JSON list of C-alpha atoms in Angstrom, two decimals:
[
{"chain": "A", "resi": 655, "resn": "UNK", "atom": "CA", "xyz": [-20.20, 9.88, 16.18]},
{"chain": "A", "resi": 656, "resn": "UNK", "atom": "CA", "xyz": [-19.54, 13.31, 14.73]},
{"chain": "A", "resi": 657, "resn": "UNK", "atom": "CA", "xyz": [-19.37, 14.71, 18.13]},
{"chain": "A", "resi": 658, "resn": "UNK", "atom": "CA", "xyz": [-16.79, 12.09, 19.17]},
{"chain": "A", "resi": 659, "resn": "UNK", "atom": "CA", "xyz": [-14.52, 13.03, 16.28]},
{"chain": "A", "resi": 660, "resn": "UNK", "atom": "CA", "xyz": [-14.95, 16.71, 16.98]},
{"chain": "A", "resi": 661, "resn": "UNK", "atom": "CA", "xyz": [-13.71, 16.22, 20.65]},
{"chain": "A", "resi": 662, "resn": "UNK", "atom": "CA", "xyz": [-10.53, 14.45, 19.63]},
{"chain": "A", "resi": 663, "resn": "UNK", "atom": "CA", "xyz": [-7.45, 16.39, 20.25]},
{"chain": "A", "resi": 664, "resn": "UNK", "atom": "CA", "xyz": [-4.31, 15.79, 18.10]},
{"chain": "A", "resi": 665, "resn": "UNK", "atom": "CA", "xyz": [-1.21, 15.58, 20.30]},
{"chain": "A", "resi": 666, "resn": "UNK", "atom": "CA", "xyz": [1.42, 15.37, 17.47]},
{"chain": "A", "resi": 667, "resn": "UNK", "atom": "CA", "xyz": [2.28, 11.61, 17.93]},
{"chain": "A", "resi": 668, "resn": "UNK", "atom": "CA", "xyz": [1.71, 8.55, 15.94]},
{"chain": "A", "resi": 669, "resn": "UNK", "atom": "CA", "xyz": [0.78, 5.81, 18.30]},
{"chain": "A", "resi": 670, "resn": "UNK", "atom": "CA", "xyz": [0.08, 2.92, 15.80]},
{"chain": "A", "resi": 671, "resn": "UNK", "atom": "CA", "xyz": [0.96, 0.28, 18.21]},
{"chain": "A", "resi": 672, "resn": "UNK", "atom": "CA", "xyz": [-1.54, 1.56, 20.75]},
{"chain": "A", "resi": 673, "resn": "UNK", "atom": "CA", "xyz": [-4.29, 1.78, 18.08]},
{"chain": "A", "resi": 674, "resn": "UNK", "atom": "CA", "xyz": [-3.52, -1.79, 16.96]},
{"chain": "A", "resi": 675, "resn": "UNK", "atom": "CA", "xyz": [-3.57, -3.10, 20.46]},
{"chain": "A", "resi": 676, "resn": "UNK", "atom": "CA", "xyz": [-6.85, -1.36, 21.24]},
{"chain": "A", "resi": 677, "resn": "UNK", "atom": "CA", "xyz": [-8.37, -2.76, 18.16]},
{"chain": "A", "resi": 678, "resn": "UNK", "atom": "CA", "xyz": [-7.22, -6.27, 19.15]},
{"chain": "A", "resi": 679, "resn": "UNK", "atom": "CA", "xyz": [-8.90, -5.85, 22.53]},
{"chain": "A", "resi": 680, "resn": "UNK", "atom": "CA", "xyz": [-12.13, -4.65, 20.99]},
{"chain": "A", "resi": 681, "resn": "UNK", "atom": "CA", "xyz": [-12.24, -7.49, 18.35]},
{"chain": "A", "resi": 682, "resn": "UNK", "atom": "CA", "xyz": [-10.78, -10.31, 20.63]},
{"chain": "A", "resi": 683, "resn": "UNK", "atom": "CA", "xyz": [-14.18, -11.83, 20.98]},
{"chain": "A", "resi": 684, "resn": "UNK", "atom": "CA", "xyz": [-15.15, -11.53, 17.35]},
{"chain": "A", "resi": 685, "resn": "UNK", "atom": "CA", "xyz": [-14.95, -14.93, 15.55]},
{"chain": "A", "resi": 686, "resn": "UNK", "atom": "CA", "xyz": [-15.64, -13.41, 12.07]},
{"chain": "A", "resi": 687, "resn": "UNK", "atom": "CA", "xyz": [-13.21, -12.10, 9.52]},
{"chain": "A", "resi": 688, "resn": "UNK", "atom": "CA", "xyz": [-12.49, -8.45, 10.47]},
{"chain": "A", "resi": 689, "resn": "UNK", "atom": "CA", "xyz": [-11.09, -5.59, 8.58]},
{"chain": "A", "resi": 690, "resn": "UNK", "atom": "CA", "xyz": [-9.18, -2.76, 10.21]},
{"chain": "A", "resi": 691, "resn": "UNK", "atom": "CA", "xyz": [-8.54, 0.52, 8.45]},
{"chain": "A", "resi": 692, "resn": "UNK", "atom": "CA", "xyz": [-5.47, 2.21, 9.98]},
{"chain": "A", "resi": 693, "resn": "UNK", "atom": "CA", "xyz": [-5.20, 5.94, 8.79]},
{"chain": "A", "resi": 694, "resn": "UNK", "atom": "CA", "xyz": [-1.86, 7.58, 9.77]},
{"chain": "A", "resi": 695, "resn": "UNK", "atom": "CA", "xyz": [0.26, 10.38, 8.75]},
{"chain": "A", "resi": 696, "resn": "UNK", "atom": "CA", "xyz": [3.43, 8.78, 9.32]},
{"chain": "A", "resi": 697, "resn": "UNK", "atom": "CA", "xyz": [5.64, 6.47, 11.26]},
{"chain": "A", "resi": 698, "resn": "UNK", "atom": "CA", "xyz": [5.15, 4.86, 14.71]},
{"chain": "A", "resi": 699, "resn": "UNK", "atom": "CA", "xyz": [6.42, 7.60, 17.18]},
{"chain": "A", "resi": 700, "resn": "UNK", "atom": "CA", "xyz": [5.70, 5.92, 20.57]},
{"chain": "A", "resi": 701, "resn": "UNK", "atom": "CA", "xyz": [8.45, 3.18, 20.49]},
{"chain": "A", "resi": 702, "resn": "UNK", "atom": "CA", "xyz": [6.59, 0.08, 19.35]},
{"chain": "A", "resi": 703, "resn": "UNK", "atom": "CA", "xyz": [6.65, -2.32, 16.45]},
{"chain": "A", "resi": 704, "resn": "UNK", "atom": "CA", "xyz": [3.32, -2.23, 14.47]},
{"chain": "A", "resi": 705, "resn": "UNK", "atom": "CA", "xyz": [4.40, -5.33, 12.46]},
{"chain": "A", "resi": 706, "resn": "UNK", "atom": "CA", "xyz": [4.98, -7.27, 15.48]},
{"chain": "A", "resi": 707, "resn": "UNK", "atom": "CA", "xyz": [1.77, -6.23, 17.07]},
{"chain": "A", "resi": 708, "resn": "UNK", "atom": "CA", "xyz": [-0.07, -7.34, 13.81]},
{"chain": "A", "resi": 709, "resn": "UNK", "atom": "CA", "xyz": [1.62, -10.60, 14.03]},
{"chain": "A", "resi": 710, "resn": "UNK", "atom": "CA", "xyz": [0.87, -11.14, 17.74]},
{"chain": "A", "resi": 711, "resn": "UNK", "atom": "CA", "xyz": [-2.89, -10.44, 17.01]},
{"chain": "A", "resi": 712, "resn": "UNK", "atom": "CA", "xyz": [-3.06, -13.07, 14.30]},
{"chain": "A", "resi": 713, "resn": "UNK", "atom": "CA", "xyz": [-1.13, -15.56, 16.55]},
{"chain": "A", "resi": 714, "resn": "UNK", "atom": "CA", "xyz": [-3.82, -14.90, 19.20]},
{"chain": "A", "resi": 715, "resn": "UNK", "atom": "CA", "xyz": [-6.49, -16.18, 16.57]},
{"chain": "A", "resi": 716, "resn": "UNK", "atom": "CA", "xyz": [-7.92, -13.05, 15.41]},
{"chain": "A", "resi": 717, "resn": "UNK", "atom": "CA", "xyz": [-9.00, -13.21, 11.86]},
{"chain": "A", "resi": 718, "resn": "UNK", "atom": "CA", "xyz": [-7.85, -9.94, 10.91]},
{"chain": "A", "resi": 719, "resn": "UNK", "atom": "CA", "xyz": [-6.84, -7.91, 7.70]},
{"chain": "A", "resi": 720, "resn": "UNK", "atom": "CA", "xyz": [-5.32, -4.46, 8.13]},
{"chain": "A", "resi": 721, "resn": "UNK", "atom": "CA", "xyz": [-5.41, -1.95, 5.49]},
{"chain": "A", "resi": 722, "resn": "UNK", "atom": "CA", "xyz": [-3.20, 1.17, 6.04]},
{"chain": "A", "resi": 723, "resn": "UNK", "atom": "CA", "xyz": [-3.83, 4.55, 4.53]},
{"chain": "A", "resi": 724, "resn": "UNK", "atom": "CA", "xyz": [-1.14, 6.96, 4.72]},
{"chain": "A", "resi": 725, "resn": "UNK", "atom": "CA", "xyz": [-1.61, 10.73, 4.31]},
{"chain": "A", "resi": 726, "resn": "UNK", "atom": "CA", "xyz": [1.35, 12.93, 3.63]},
{"chain": "A", "resi": 727, "resn": "UNK", "atom": "CA", "xyz": [4.10, 10.46, 4.03]},
{"chain": "A", "resi": 728, "resn": "UNK", "atom": "CA", "xyz": [7.31, 10.41, 2.62]},
{"chain": "A", "resi": 729, "resn": "UNK", "atom": "CA", "xyz": [9.06, 7.36, 0.85]},
{"chain": "A", "resi": 730, "resn": "UNK", "atom": "CA", "xyz": [10.79, 6.16, 4.07]},
{"chain": "A", "resi": 731, "resn": "UNK", "atom": "CA", "xyz": [7.64, 6.29, 5.94]},
{"chain": "A", "resi": 732, "resn": "UNK", "atom": "CA", "xyz": [5.69, 4.52, 3.30]},
{"chain": "A", "resi": 733, "resn": "UNK", "atom": "CA", "xyz": [8.01, 1.45, 3.16]}
]
């Protein structure tokens, strides 16, 4: 796992929708309650609506709780 993290290359974007969508795909077959911890440094910058994606995942039947941890976010980004 450490090597995987070290191989990541930051690109200066915040694709929250893509991250939640990928999490949903990975968790689609899970029938248990699941917690996702989303760590971010700001607003979605790739044109999606994270709240809508979260609602869509719940509507698909995923038993999911999403906790968001924000680092270095301003008041606008935090709300």
